Short mmCIF file of C-alpha atoms and ligand atoms in Angstrom, two decimals:
data_model
loop_
_atom_site.label_atom_id
_atom_site.label_comp_id
_atom_site.label_asym_id
_atom_site.label_seq_id
_atom_site.Cartn_x
_atom_site.Cartn_y
_atom_site.Cartn_z
CA UNK A 1 75.49 68.58 103.31
CA UNK A 2 75.77 71.80 101.32
CA UNK A 3 72.25 73.76 102.74
CA UNK A 4 72.82 75.60 99.47
CA UNK A 5 71.01 74.32 96.13
CA UNK A 6 72.54 72.45 94.45
CA UNK A 7 72.50 71.36 90.86
CA UNK A 8 72.32 67.63 89.06
CA UNK A 9 76.30 67.99 87.26
CA UNK A 10 75.72 69.38 83.88
CA UNK A 11 76.17 67.16 80.48
CA UNK A 12 77.80 69.45 78.12
CA UNK A 13 78.06 68.56 74.52
CA UNK A 14 81.52 70.23 72.13
CA UNK A 15 80.62 71.69 69.26
CA UNK A 16 83.44 71.59 66.18
CA UNK A 17 84.79 74.61 65.61
CA UNK A 18 86.25 73.42 62.31
CA UNK A 19 89.53 75.26 61.82
CA UNK A 20 88.36 77.51 58.43
CA UNK A 21 85.66 78.90 60.85
CA UNK A 22 87.71 80.66 64.23
CA UNK A 23 91.80 82.50 62.99
CA UNK A 24 93.51 80.62 66.56
CA UNK A 25 95.87 78.63 64.90
CA UNK A 26 99.11 76.67 65.74
CA UNK A 27 101.54 79.54 65.69
CA UNK A 28 99.40 81.39 68.25
CA UNK A 29 100.79 79.62 70.75
CA UNK A 30 104.38 79.41 71.67
CA UNK A 31 106.94 77.03 70.50
CA UNK A 32 106.50 75.76 74.36
CA UNK A 33 102.90 74.87 74.29
CA UNK A 34 102.88 73.24 71.21
CA UNK A 35 105.80 71.43 72.41
CA UNK A 36 103.79 70.10 75.45
CA UNK A 37 101.47 69.39 73.21
CA UNK A 38 103.19 67.12 71.27
CA UNK A 39 105.03 65.26 73.62
CA UNK A 40 101.61 64.76 75.73
CA UNK A 41 99.54 63.74 72.08
CA UNK A 42 102.99 61.49 71.35
CA UNK A 43 102.89 59.34 74.59
CA UNK A 44 98.85 59.14 73.47
CA UNK A 45 96.92 61.33 75.91
CA UNK A 46 94.77 64.15 75.02
CA UNK A 47 96.26 67.45 74.79
CA UNK A 48 94.53 70.60 74.70
CA UNK A 49 95.25 74.70 74.80
CA UNK A 50 92.40 75.99 76.99
CA UNK A 51 90.76 78.99 78.66
CA UNK A 52 92.95 81.99 78.69
CA UNK A 53 94.52 81.67 75.29
CA UNK A 54 92.51 80.80 73.69
CA UNK A 55 89.54 83.55 74.03
CA UNK A 56 92.25 86.22 74.61
CA UNK A 57 93.21 84.45 70.90
CA UNK A 58 89.74 85.01 69.55
CA UNK A 59 89.63 88.59 71.27
CA UNK A 60 92.12 89.67 69.50
CA UNK A 61 93.92 90.34 72.26
CA UNK A 62 97.04 88.93 73.25
CA UNK A 63 97.44 86.01 75.08
CA UNK A 64 99.92 86.25 78.86
CA UNK A 65 100.05 83.02 79.55
CA UNK A 66 99.22 79.45 78.22
CA UNK A 67 97.62 76.36 79.70
CA UNK A 68 97.37 72.93 78.63
CA UNK A 69 94.87 70.41 79.96
CA UNK A 70 95.56 66.15 78.90
CA UNK A 71 93.81 63.10 80.69
CA UNK A 72 97.06 62.55 82.24
CA UNK A 73 97.27 62.06 85.83
CA UNK A 74 100.32 64.42 87.63
CA UNK A 75 102.16 61.24 87.58
CA UNK A 76 101.99 60.49 83.86
CA UNK A 77 102.64 64.32 83.25
CA UNK A 78 105.75 63.70 85.59
CA UNK A 79 107.18 60.48 83.24
CA UNK A 80 106.92 62.26 79.80
CA UNK A 81 108.75 65.64 81.17
CA UNK A 82 112.07 65.92 83.41
CA UNK A 83 111.94 69.78 83.22
CA UNK A 84 108.38 68.63 85.51
CA UNK A 85 107.31 69.15 88.64
CA UNK A 86 103.93 68.74 90.60
CA UNK A 87 102.92 72.26 92.07
CA UNK A 88 99.48 72.85 94.72
CA UNK A 89 97.49 71.50 96.80
CA UNK A 90 94.00 72.62 96.60
CA UNK A 91 94.15 71.68 92.58
CA UNK A 92 97.48 69.90 91.70
CA UNK A 93 99.19 71.06 88.73
CA UNK A 94 102.38 70.25 86.64
CA UNK A 95 104.67 73.07 86.32
CA UNK A 96 106.86 72.31 82.86
CA UNK A 97 109.38 74.57 82.95
CA UNK A 98 111.28 76.01 79.72
CA UNK A 99 114.32 78.07 81.19
CA UNK A 100 111.96 81.39 82.62
CA UNK A 101 108.92 80.06 80.28
CA UNK A 102 106.26 78.02 82.78
CA UNK A 103 104.33 75.56 81.31
CA UNK A 104 101.12 74.67 83.31
CA UNK A 105 99.98 70.67 82.69
CA UNK A 106 96.22 70.17 84.45
CA UNK A 107 94.66 66.77 84.45
CA UNK A 108 90.69 67.04 83.55
CA UNK A 109 88.08 67.64 86.07
CA UNK A 110 85.87 65.92 87.58
CA UNK A 111 82.31 66.03 88.61
CA UNK A 112 82.12 66.84 92.53
CA UNK A 113 79.28 63.92 93.31
CA UNK A 114 78.42 63.48 96.51
CA UNK A 115 78.15 59.87 96.55
CA UNK A 116 81.80 60.23 95.14
CA UNK A 117 83.28 57.73 97.00
CA UNK A 118 87.18 59.42 97.76
CA UNK A 119 84.99 62.67 98.12
CA UNK A 120 87.95 64.27 97.41
CA UNK A 121 85.25 67.92 97.11
CA UNK A 122 83.83 69.06 99.82
CA UNK A 123 81.39 71.77 99.94
CA UNK A 124 80.81 74.49 103.15
CA UNK A 125 77.69 74.80 104.41
CA UNK A 126 77.05 78.34 101.39
CA UNK A 127 77.59 75.57 99.01
CA UNK A 128 80.88 76.91 98.80
CA UNK A 129 84.14 74.03 97.73
CA UNK A 130 86.45 73.36 99.89
CA UNK A 131 88.11 70.45 98.32
CA UNK A 132 88.24 69.88 94.40
CA UNK A 133 90.56 67.29 93.43
CA UNK A 134 89.13 64.82 91.33
CA UNK A 135 89.85 63.78 88.08
CA UNK A 136 87.29 63.30 84.79
CA UNK A 137 86.73 63.45 81.54
CA UNK A 138 87.41 66.85 79.01
CA UNK A 139 83.38 66.84 79.12
CA UNK A 140 83.55 66.98 83.31
CA UNK A 141 86.04 69.80 83.20
CA UNK A 142 84.71 72.04 80.82
CA UNK A 143 81.64 71.72 82.95
CA UNK A 144 83.96 72.84 85.92
CA UNK A 145 85.42 75.68 83.89
CA UNK A 146 83.44 79.18 85.58
CA UNK A 147 82.37 81.44 82.38
CA UNK A 148 81.42 79.97 78.76
CA UNK A 149 84.03 81.74 76.54
CA UNK A 150 86.97 79.83 79.73
CA UNK A 151 85.74 76.43 78.02
CA UNK A 152 87.29 76.30 74.60
CA UNK A 153 89.56 73.53 73.70
CA UNK A 154 92.24 73.91 70.94
CA UNK A 155 93.23 70.26 69.46
CA UNK A 156 96.96 71.19 68.20
CA UNK A 157 96.85 68.07 65.83
CA UNK A 158 93.56 69.60 63.46
CA UNK A 159 93.41 72.92 64.75
CA UNK A 160 89.85 72.64 65.26
CA UNK A 161 87.91 74.72 68.86
CA UNK A 162 86.02 72.41 70.79
CA UNK A 163 83.61 74.97 72.17
CA UNK A 164 81.42 73.30 74.74
CA UNK A 165 79.28 76.20 76.32
CA UNK A 166 78.68 78.04 73.42
CA UNK A 167 81.46 80.67 74.39
CA UNK A 168 81.39 81.61 70.44
CA UNK A 169 78.73 83.24 71.61
CA UNK A 170 79.69 84.60 74.41
CA UNK A 171 83.19 86.79 72.64
CA UNK A 172 80.23 87.95 69.18
CA UNK A 173 77.84 88.93 71.69
CA UNK A 174 80.80 90.10 73.52
CA UNK A 175 78.14 89.04 76.92
CA UNK A 176 79.95 87.05 79.70
CA UNK A 177 77.64 83.84 80.60
CA UNK A 178 78.40 81.53 83.38
CA UNK A 179 78.22 77.82 82.75
CA UNK A 180 75.29 76.33 84.73
CA UNK A 181 73.06 78.24 86.97
CA UNK A 182 75.29 81.66 87.97
CA UNK A 183 74.14 81.12 91.43
CA UNK A 184 74.69 78.08 92.48
CA UNK A 185 78.51 78.92 90.80
CA UNK A 186 79.69 81.64 92.86
CA UNK A 187 78.27 80.08 95.86
CA UNK A 188 80.50 77.52 94.72
CA UNK A 189 83.01 80.24 94.05
CA UNK A 190 83.29 83.22 95.18
CA UNK A 191 85.91 84.48 93.34
CA UNK A 192 84.40 84.17 90.57
CA UNK A 193 82.77 86.84 91.07
CA UNK A 194 85.50 89.34 91.26
CA UNK A 195 86.48 86.82 88.40
CA UNK A 196 83.56 88.35 86.42
CA UNK A 197 83.95 91.72 87.35
CA UNK A 198 88.20 91.42 85.60
CA UNK A 199 86.91 90.18 82.64
CA UNK A 200 84.24 92.56 82.43
CA UNK A 201 86.90 95.15 82.64
CA UNK A 202 89.95 93.53 80.32
CA UNK A 203 88.29 91.78 77.39
CA UNK A 204 86.08 94.95 77.43
CA UNK A 205 82.50 92.44 78.07
CA UNK A 206 79.19 92.77 79.27
CA UNK A 207 77.52 91.56 82.86
CA UNK A 208 73.89 90.89 81.75
CA UNK A 209 72.02 92.13 85.07
CA UNK A 210 69.90 89.36 86.08
CA UNK A 211 73.90 88.26 86.99
CA UNK A 212 75.00 91.87 88.07
CA UNK A 213 71.81 91.74 90.28
CA UNK A 214 73.32 87.99 91.12
CA UNK A 215 76.71 89.48 92.60
CA UNK A 216 74.82 92.18 94.59
CA UNK A 217 73.41 89.73 96.36
CA UNK A 218 75.71 87.47 97.26
CA UNK A 219 79.10 89.71 97.56
CA UNK A 220 79.41 89.36 101.29
CA UNK A 221 80.77 85.37 100.27
CA UNK A 222 83.50 86.62 98.76
CA UNK A 223 84.20 87.24 103.23
CA UNK A 224 84.58 83.52 103.36
CA UNK A 225 87.96 82.67 100.81
CA UNK A 226 90.32 82.03 102.21
CA UNK A 227 92.51 85.27 102.79
CA UNK A 228 95.74 84.00 100.46
CA UNK A 229 94.20 83.12 97.64
CA UNK A 230 92.73 86.68 97.27
CA UNK A 231 95.72 88.19 97.37
CA UNK A 232 97.50 87.43 94.20
CA UNK A 233 93.67 87.64 92.68
CA UNK A 234 93.68 91.46 94.09
CA UNK A 235 96.91 92.34 92.31
CA UNK A 236 95.04 90.55 89.29
CA UNK A 237 92.65 92.82 89.23
CA UNK A 238 94.25 96.00 90.43
CA UNK A 239 97.40 95.46 89.81
CA UNK A 240 96.75 94.34 85.83
CA UNK A 241 96.95 97.59 83.34
CA UNK A 242 93.48 98.05 83.91
CA UNK A 243 93.00 99.21 87.59
CA UNK A 244 90.16 102.75 87.75
CA UNK A 245 87.55 100.47 85.37
CA UNK A 246 88.38 97.57 87.50
CA UNK A 247 88.11 99.38 90.97
CA UNK A 248 84.90 101.35 89.16
CA UNK A 249 83.98 97.75 88.14
CA UNK A 250 83.86 96.42 91.91
CA UNK A 251 82.07 99.65 93.33
CA UNK A 252 79.31 98.91 91.47
CA UNK A 253 78.74 95.54 92.34
CA UNK A 254 79.88 96.28 96.11
CA UNK A 255 82.49 93.78 96.34
CA UNK A 256 85.17 96.69 96.82
CA UNK A 257 83.98 97.35 100.04
CA UNK A 258 84.35 93.48 101.08
CA UNK A 259 87.82 92.67 100.03
CA UNK A 260 88.25 96.47 101.26
CA UNK A 261 86.20 96.49 104.82
CA UNK A 262 87.89 99.81 106.27
CA UNK A 263 86.78 101.25 103.93
CA UNK A 264 83.28 100.45 104.27
CA UNK A 265 80.99 103.25 103.92
CA UNK A 266 84.21 105.71 102.69
CA UNK A 267 82.73 105.65 98.97
CA UNK A 268 79.71 107.26 98.88
CA UNK A 269 81.10 109.31 97.26
CA UNK A 270 83.63 110.18 94.11
CA UNK A 271 84.52 113.17 94.73
CA UNK A 272 85.05 112.40 98.03
CA UNK A 273 88.63 112.09 99.39
CA UNK A 274 89.16 108.39 100.15
CA UNK A 275 87.46 107.64 96.39
CA UNK A 276 89.63 110.71 94.75
CA UNK A 277 93.36 108.58 96.25
CA UNK A 278 92.48 105.45 95.28
CA UNK A 279 91.29 106.12 91.77
CA UNK A 280 94.63 108.22 90.86
CA UNK A 281 96.60 105.47 92.46
CA UNK A 282 95.70 103.53 90.25
CA UNK A 283 95.66 105.73 86.66
CA UNK A 284 98.82 106.25 87.43
CA UNK A 285 99.26 102.24 87.62
CA UNK A 286 97.68 101.97 84.89
CA UNK A 287 99.63 103.93 83.10
CA UNK A 288 103.04 103.04 84.74
CA UNK A 289 101.93 100.11 83.98
CA UNK A 290 101.37 101.28 79.39
CA UNK A 291 105.38 102.03 80.36
CA UNK A 292 106.53 99.53 80.90
CA UNK A 293 107.50 100.93 84.69
CA UNK A 294 107.62 98.68 87.43
CA UNK A 295 104.82 98.53 89.92
CA UNK A 296 104.19 97.39 93.43
CA UNK A 297 101.05 95.82 95.02
CA UNK A 298 102.59 98.01 98.58
CA UNK A 299 101.94 101.51 97.08
CA UNK A 300 98.20 99.71 96.80
CA UNK A 301 97.55 99.03 100.01
CA UNK A 302 99.35 102.03 101.48
CA UNK A 303 97.28 103.86 99.20
CA UNK A 304 94.00 102.35 100.08
CA UNK A 305 94.65 102.30 103.46
CA UNK A 306 95.72 105.33 103.91
CA UNK A 307 92.66 107.27 104.86
CA UNK A 308 91.46 104.51 107.33
CA UNK A 309 94.50 104.29 109.49
CA UNK A 310 95.00 108.13 109.37
CA UNK A 311 91.43 108.41 110.82
CA UNK A 312 91.37 106.00 112.55
CA UNK A 313 94.93 107.19 114.34
CA UNK A 314 92.69 110.51 115.01
CA UNK A 315 90.61 108.99 116.94
CA UNK A 316 93.00 107.57 119.26
CA UNK A 317 94.28 111.04 120.29
CA UNK A 318 91.43 112.25 121.09
CA UNK A 319 90.23 109.02 123.43
CA UNK A 320 93.85 108.22 124.53
CA UNK A 321 95.48 112.04 124.02
CA UNK A 322 98.07 109.67 122.77
CA UNK A 323 100.75 111.45 120.93
CA UNK A 324 99.77 112.13 117.48
CA UNK A 325 102.97 110.23 116.84
CA UNK A 326 101.62 106.64 119.52
CA UNK A 327 98.24 107.40 118.00
CA UNK A 328 99.24 106.47 113.69
CA UNK A 329 101.87 104.25 115.13
CA UNK A 330 99.14 101.70 117.42
CA UNK A 331 96.52 102.74 114.33
CA UNK A 332 98.68 101.03 111.51
CA UNK A 333 99.38 98.20 113.12
CA UNK A 334 95.63 97.45 113.88
CA UNK A 335 94.01 98.46 110.32
CA UNK A 336 97.04 96.97 108.46
CA UNK A 337 96.81 93.86 110.54
CA UNK A 338 92.43 93.92 109.66
CA UNK A 339 93.27 93.64 105.79
CA UNK A 340 95.38 90.73 106.44
CA UNK A 341 92.74 88.83 107.62
CA UNK A 342 90.65 89.31 104.00
CA UNK A 343 93.75 89.75 101.51
CA UNK A 344 96.64 87.95 103.35
CA UNK A 345 99.85 90.87 102.11
CA UNK A 346 102.13 88.83 102.00
CA UNK A 347 105.35 90.61 104.67
CA UNK A 348 107.79 92.06 102.65
CA UNK A 349 105.01 94.12 100.91
CA UNK A 350 103.54 95.61 104.71
CA UNK A 351 106.76 96.09 106.03
CA UNK A 352 107.25 98.79 103.32
CA UNK A 353 103.59 99.72 103.58
CA UNK A 354 104.89 100.77 107.13
CA UNK A 355 107.66 102.68 106.20
CA UNK A 356 105.92 104.64 103.72
CA UNK A 357 103.33 105.83 106.12
CA UNK A 358 106.23 106.81 108.91
CA UNK A 359 108.55 109.32 106.22
CA UNK A 360 105.08 110.85 105.75
CA UNK A 361 105.45 113.01 108.57
CA UNK A 362 108.67 112.77 108.58
CA UNK A 363 108.71 114.98 104.86
CA UNK A 364 107.03 117.65 106.52
CA UNK A 365 110.08 118.44 109.61
CA UNK A 366 112.39 119.86 107.00
CA UNK A 367 115.03 121.58 109.09
CA UNK A 368 119.32 120.37 109.30
CA UNK A 369 120.10 118.07 107.95
CA UNK A 370 116.96 115.60 107.40
CA UNK A 371 115.71 116.11 104.36
CA UNK A 372 119.93 115.21 102.97
CA UNK A 373 119.44 112.10 105.53
CA UNK A 374 115.21 111.63 103.87
CA UNK A 375 116.33 111.70 100.56
CA UNK A 376 118.80 108.47 100.70
CA UNK A 377 116.36 106.51 102.80
CA UNK A 378 115.26 103.32 100.44
CA UNK A 379 111.81 104.42 100.43
CA UNK A 380 112.40 108.23 99.87
CA UNK A 381 110.87 107.49 95.89
CA UNK A 382 107.54 105.91 97.03
CA UNK A 383 107.40 107.86 99.65
CA UNK A 384 107.06 111.13 98.41
CA UNK A 385 105.26 109.44 95.49
CA UNK A 386 102.97 109.13 98.09
CA UNK A 387 102.98 112.43 99.12
CA UNK A 388 102.88 113.74 95.45
CA UNK A 389 98.87 112.11 95.23
CA UNK A 390 97.94 113.59 99.06
CA UNK A 391 98.45 117.34 98.01
CA UNK A 392 96.84 116.53 93.87
CA UNK A 393 94.53 114.96 96.95
CA UNK A 394 93.72 117.73 99.49
CA UNK A 395 95.95 120.83 98.61
CA UNK A 396 96.95 122.97 100.33
CA UNK A 397 99.79 123.11 102.43
CA UNK A 398 100.27 118.95 100.91
CA UNK A 399 100.84 120.56 97.97
CA UNK A 400 103.49 122.84 98.89
CA UNK A 401 105.18 120.47 100.71
CA UNK A 402 105.12 118.25 97.80
CA UNK A 403 106.15 121.40 95.72
CA UNK A 404 109.06 122.37 97.84
CA UNK A 405 110.26 118.16 97.85
CA UNK A 406 110.31 117.81 93.89
CA UNK A 407 111.93 121.63 93.85
CA UNK A 408 114.55 120.02 97.01
CA UNK A 409 115.11 117.04 94.58
CA UNK A 410 116.19 118.38 91.13
CA UNK A 411 118.13 121.18 92.46
CA UNK A 412 121.84 121.57 93.57
CA UNK A 413 124.16 122.21 96.72
CA UNK A 414 123.29 126.56 96.82
CA UNK A 415 120.14 126.01 96.39
CA UNK A 416 118.66 122.77 98.67
CA UNK A 417 120.59 125.19 102.38
CA UNK A 418 118.71 127.93 100.69
CA UNK A 419 115.79 125.96 100.91
CA UNK A 420 115.37 124.90 104.31
CA UNK A 421 117.49 128.23 105.49
CA UNK A 422 114.83 130.46 103.80
CA UNK A 423 111.80 127.85 106.03
CA UNK A 424 113.46 129.64 109.11
CA UNK A 425 111.20 128.40 111.55
CA UNK A 426 107.22 127.66 109.18
CA UNK A 427 108.81 124.28 108.93
CA UNK A 428 106.86 122.45 111.68
CA UNK A 429 110.70 121.96 112.18
CA UNK A 430 111.87 123.83 114.98
CA UNK A 431 112.98 119.84 117.52
CA UNK A 432 110.99 122.21 120.61
CA UNK A 433 107.82 121.63 118.11
CA UNK A 434 108.32 118.28 117.13
CA UNK A 435 107.10 116.62 120.27
CA UNK A 436 103.43 117.06 120.38
CA UNK A 437 102.42 119.05 116.87
CA UNK A 438 100.40 117.29 115.05
CA UNK A 439 101.30 115.97 111.40
CA UNK A 440 101.06 118.48 108.16
P1 LIG B 1 94.18 85.30 82.31
O1 LIG B 1 94.80 84.37 82.85
O2 LIG B 1 94.15 86.11 81.51
O3 LIG B 1 93.76 85.95 84.15
P2 LIG B 1 92.42 82.52 82.64
O4 LIG B 1 91.31 82.40 82.24
O5 LIG B 1 93.34 82.22 82.45
O6 LIG B 1 93.09 84.05 82.10
P3 LIG B 1 93.66 81.72 85.54
O7 LIG B 1 93.23 82.22 85.98
O8 LIG B 1 94.60 81.74 83.80
O9 LIG B 1 93.01 82.31 84.16
O10 LIG B 1 92.40 80.12 85.02
C1 LIG B 1 92.79 79.32 83.74
C2 LIG B 1 91.47 77.91 83.54
O11 LIG B 1 90.50 78.02 84.53
C3 LIG B 1 90.16 79.69 83.97
O12 LIG B 1 90.42 79.69 81.54
C4 LIG B 1 89.12 78.70 83.44
O13 LIG B 1 88.09 78.07 82.58
C5 LIG B 1 89.51 78.39 84.05
N1 LIG B 1 88.95 78.64 86.01
C6 LIG B 1 89.75 78.93 87.03
N2 LIG B 1 89.48 80.07 87.99
C7 LIG B 1 87.70 79.49 88.43
C8 LIG B 1 87.68 79.64 88.94
N3 LIG B 1 87.31 79.75 90.10
N4 LIG B 1 86.19 78.88 88.87
C9 LIG B 1 86.23 78.43 87.65
N5 LIG B 1 86.66 78.12 86.44
C10 LIG B 1 88.57 78.70 86.39
MG1 LIG B 2 95.35 82.42 82.39
#
């Protein structure tokens, strides 16, 4: 069936790292995670904390979430808890809810054996796993995981760690190690390539040269991932507080242009406006996250796709003698449509992207009551922040315009009136000028 290289299922054996030989303790798990583990083991199931929470704890980081695995099936898990819901299509998982905290509990996953009678694991012709829902034992579950530091299982009863792929080695050497053959594992699931980039930045680890070369060679396979899956992955990548470094890592590995094909060919020069706008936006986003401010994926997509949209609009004006307004509208539709074929950005974010873009030209038309109306527009703040970024990148008139809006917001009523008056005929403002004038 699969024309790509395949390998025999990996057989892994656990090394037991005794509690005295590592730093993780039961109290590092949230009380609810402890409760879930205890309930499952009280029902005579095996249960472990696994993945990110063990890895992050051993690296001295604060775990973001706590994943539990067990040999109980989803139905058996459900029978143990009143507050349990089964979710997921690709993988069936149980969510145990305690107020705002959700503990994700998964059943051990088995090998994708081509001979398996029920053949629940399927591969495409690229070697990519399409469905993967066979239950297994802990050894098989470990072999299905991506990187060695993600296959460490914390036993809450003994506080020992079962380490199936020498994850401890990766943690001490700060090097990302794939479980099994990197090329096969990246082909099976190309999302692992962006996970490698994410972990290398988040965990401050290196991607060995050989793995980097394999990623560069297989980056194009990311295009086969269902767009709906990529939205969450890309948000985790770029909107988790390490955006600038992760962007640079994705660039080095040739992955960014696969995620954002409209930028292909525009990011070679770090001094170029496209590169500058993206890194400035990610820098702001990282700072906002560090200071606990809210961020929205709409700002990310509006920024990343802005220059491709502008360029397309210019081309439409040139080709079809369209008005700037019509050309921008058409270009906006095209660029967003193409992007959502790769990353399924939900409408609740693409609508604000459109609004932020439309507001860019409205911000330059500052006559009469318009500036006052714009201040009350629900998307004004985002559009203004975006204008500031553009001003920092392009300077000149755009920077003056952004500064004008900064002052206008801070000014009292008299000063505001004076500011509009002072623009006189130079505000790009006369109604007659409006119709065919190019923006900015
Ligand atoms: P974080 O939660 O900090 O992003 P994580 O390692 O917990 O990191 P999750 O996406 O929560 O990442 O996945 C939980 C675990 O599931 C991982 O530790 C890994 O063992 C496994 N896993 C997730 N995605 C994949 C994948 N694409 N291929 C193989 N294993 C995966
Ligand atoms: Mg996790």
